[in-house]
Each structure stands twice: as C-alpha cells, then as structure tokens.
Amino acid sequence: MKEAFAMSTTAALLTGTPLAGRVAVVSGASSGIGAATALRLAELGASVAVLARRKDRLEELTAAITAAGGTAITIAVDVTGRDAVQDAAAQVADRLGTADLVVNNAGVQLISPITDLRQDDWQRQIDLNITGVMNVIGAFLPHLTTAAEAGRPADLITTSSIAATRILEKFSVYSGTKAYISHLTRLLRVELGPKNIRVATIEPGMVDTELPSHVTDPDAGALMEGLLTEIDPLQPADVAETVAFIAASPRHVNLTEITILPTAQAV
Ligand SMILES: NC(=O)c1ccc[n+]([C@@H]2O[C@H](COP(=O)([O-])OP(=O)(O)OC[C@H]3O[C@@H](n4cnc5c(N)ncnc54)[C@H](OP(=O)(O)O)[C@@H]3O)[C@@H](O)[C@H]2O)c1
C-alpha cells in the first residue's frame, strides 16, 4: 500500500484553487481515502478539519498541508460518540467557521462468513458505518444549512461502496451498512436538494488502503489482500479527485451517486 501524506496529483483533473473559501470536514482522515481527500481539498484551496481517532496521523497530515501553504486543523474524535462529534462541530465553527463541505468517510470493513457469528465485528461495522455516519450528519447538517442559506455551495458527500449493490459472499453486514448509506443519500436528496444542499455518495471498488488489514477472519483478510495484488487497484488519490470534482461543480449541479472502479476489476 502506498501511503500518501505528501501532495499527490497523479490523478489530478482539476487545476487552480476552485475550492478557495470553502470549509471542509473529512472524517476517517488519518489514512487511505480520507487522508488523500483532505490533502486534495486543501491543495484546491479549502480549509480542512481532519477527523479520526489517531491523533498522531492527523497531526502529520495537517503538518503536510500547512507546510504546503494550506490550512488544516486536527480534531481527534471517535465518530461513534454523538457528543464527541457535536463537540467537533463546535470546534470547526470556532476555528474555521461554518463547514460547507462534509466528507462523511470513516468506515470499517470486517467481512466474514455469517455462520461464524462474529457479532463484535457486526456491531463495529454498524456502529461506525451507520451510527458514525448519522452522528456526523447530525452534527454538521446545521453548518450545511447555514452555508446554503447564505448562498454558498454546501456538500454532504458520504463514502459508500460497490458492496452496496453487489452480491458478494461474506460481505453481508458490511454490504448492508453500505446499502444503508447509498439509499440514505437518495432519501436525503429529496429533503435537502430543495434547500440547496447537495447530497452525494461515492461507491468505490477496490482501493489500495489499510481497510483489509482490520479484517479479523484470516481467510477473508487474505482474500482481500490477494485481490489487491491481482489487479491494478484504485489509489486513494483517485477517489479524492472524484470528491473534489463533485465539490467544485457549479452550485446548481449535484452529482449524486458515483461508482468508481479499477478498470481491471470485473465485479
Ligand atoms: N478501500 C476500499 O477498497 C474501499 C472500497 C469502497 C469503500 N471504501 C470505504 O472508504 C472509506 C474509507 O476507507 P479506506 O479504504 O480509506 O480505509 P482506511 O485507510 O482503513 O480508513 C478508515 C478511516 O476511518 C477512520 N476510523 C475508523 N474508526 C473510526 C472511528 N470510530 N471514529 C473516527 N474515525 C474512524 C480511521 O482512522 P482511525 O483508525 O485513526 O480512527 C481511518 O482514517 C470507508 O467508509 C470504506 O468502507 C473503501
């Protein structure tokens, strides 16, 4: 896995600073897709608050952004705690202002056969991929509403997965959480689109990140690691560029559901 805390523009489609003046929040920003997204949004001009539990990783990331001339703050938070995320939203308001670009990205994938009854793994996925996502929405929706009412672009972008729609053995609970996110996006759009808040979800295929390393079932973990070496997977920067493109679109344009796959990934 190539970890990218240096400015990486290998997948760059956008140029200049189209996100200047935007205040972004990225959850799950201590590694993988979230870290690359925070870097790219900062590079394109946004001020960025980075959220995750590993404070040292976040501080490394904010230092890299600051060294490159950007603005970033670290907020170490476990997004499964509702009060803690509310506190994070207050900190963003104090230190950066009203957030208008929320990347609701933290997630965990703990695949295993359902008959193994790994209920702790089921719970962790539900707690983070569903409750954590809702905690971020609950804390930052008032920011987005304020931004939209002021005539600013306002984006709620959540990381789902192709697992939301594919039928994949051993993925049942993870896929269920991602199906929740994808359908939630469609439902939120109905309510928030008329308030000029754009709602989007990205459904990536295989991205080269830490994600498989958390799998507790050894066979499933090996399966994921093996798949990553068989094809040329997406890099976190590829997904980051997609997030940036959604956010940089004109305010009246809402790209809502985007699937992004490695070219060689068959399913
Ligand atoms: N990699 C793929 O192939 C792929 C494909 C489709 C979708 N996705 C989705 O993409 C998103 C990002 O995953 P990734 O691939 O970039 O994996 P990753 O490198 O493991 O990133 C997961 C991030 O979530 C954070 N996180 C975990 N538990 C948390 C908690 N309780 N509170 C706050 N943050 C927490 C982690 O940071 P800390 O440990 O520091 O808290 C980390 O920053 C996930 O939603 C995943 O489901 C990934």
XYZ file of N, CA and C in Angstrom, residues 7 22-24 26 29 38-39 41-43 45-51 58-75 95-96:
114
model
N 1.733 15.814 -1.006
C 0.818 16.247 -2.055
C 0.966 15.314 -3.257
N -13.833 27.596 0.788
C -14.648 26.505 1.320
C -14.060 26.016 2.647
N -14.953 25.563 3.536
C -14.527 24.976 4.815
C -14.948 23.505 4.799
N -13.955 22.622 4.748
C -14.231 21.188 4.598
C -13.976 20.438 5.897
N -13.404 16.332 6.947
C -13.230 14.977 6.404
C -13.110 14.001 7.563
N -9.867 10.611 8.276
C -8.823 11.293 7.504
C -7.416 10.891 7.918
N -8.486 14.887 2.118
C -8.140 16.111 2.860
C -7.004 16.856 2.168
N -5.994 16.113 1.755
C -4.862 16.734 1.050
C -5.316 17.429 -0.230
N -8.380 18.438 -1.174
C -9.281 19.581 -0.952
C -8.465 20.795 -0.513
N -7.454 20.546 0.348
C -6.595 21.655 0.803
C -5.789 22.216 -0.359
N -5.286 21.317 -1.186
C -4.494 21.744 -2.344
C -5.334 22.621 -3.286
N -7.617 24.611 -2.318
C -7.936 25.900 -1.695
C -8.828 25.857 -0.475
N -9.392 24.684 -0.140
C -10.287 24.613 1.026
C -9.486 24.620 2.330
N -10.079 25.178 3.398
C -9.581 24.940 4.751
C -10.173 23.602 5.189
N -9.385 22.805 5.876
C -9.831 21.431 6.137
C -9.687 21.054 7.612
N -10.761 20.515 8.184
C -10.699 19.895 9.509
C -10.638 18.387 9.303
N -9.613 17.755 9.875
C -9.467 16.315 9.687
C -9.828 15.580 10.977
N -10.707 14.585 10.840
C -11.258 13.856 11.979
C -10.897 12.372 11.890
N -3.156 12.325 12.209
C -3.830 13.562 11.789
C -2.870 14.745 11.854
N -2.039 14.754 12.900
C -1.097 15.879 13.043
C -0.055 15.859 11.940
N 0.348 14.649 11.541
C 1.286 14.514 10.408
C 0.645 15.097 9.141
N -0.624 14.782 8.974
C -1.357 15.248 7.782
C -1.531 16.770 7.800
N -1.945 17.324 8.927
C -2.143 18.779 8.979
C -0.800 19.497 8.814
N 0.278 18.885 9.321
C 1.607 19.494 9.128
C 1.968 19.517 7.642
N 1.659 18.419 6.933
C 1.966 18.366 5.490
C 1.164 19.422 4.729
N -0.098 19.587 5.103
C -0.943 20.572 4.425
C -0.445 21.996 4.717
N -0.135 22.241 5.985
C 0.337 23.572 6.378
C 1.660 23.890 5.698
N 2.564 22.889 5.663
C 3.878 23.103 5.029
C 3.720 23.451 3.547
N 2.664 22.963 2.932
C 2.433 23.243 1.509
C 1.641 24.538 1.305
N 1.396 25.267 2.407
C 0.712 26.559 2.279
C -0.780 26.510 2.501
N -1.297 25.344 2.890
C -2.740 25.207 3.109
C -3.128 25.444 4.557
N -4.433 25.286 4.826
C -4.960 25.451 6.186
C -5.646 24.163 6.605
N -5.237 23.630 7.756
C -5.858 22.394 8.253
C -5.776 22.349 9.766
N -6.784 21.747 10.379
C -6.764 21.537 11.830
C -7.069 20.065 12.127
N -6.469 19.605 13.211
C -6.667 18.225 13.667
C -7.755 18.184 14.729
N -8.720 17.281 14.565
C -9.679 17.032 15.645
C -9.725 15.520 15.864
N -12.934 27.501 14.998
C -11.566 27.619 14.467
C -11.511 27.880 12.968
N -12.536 27.403 12.218
C -12.500 27.594 10.757
C -13.737 28.321 10.228
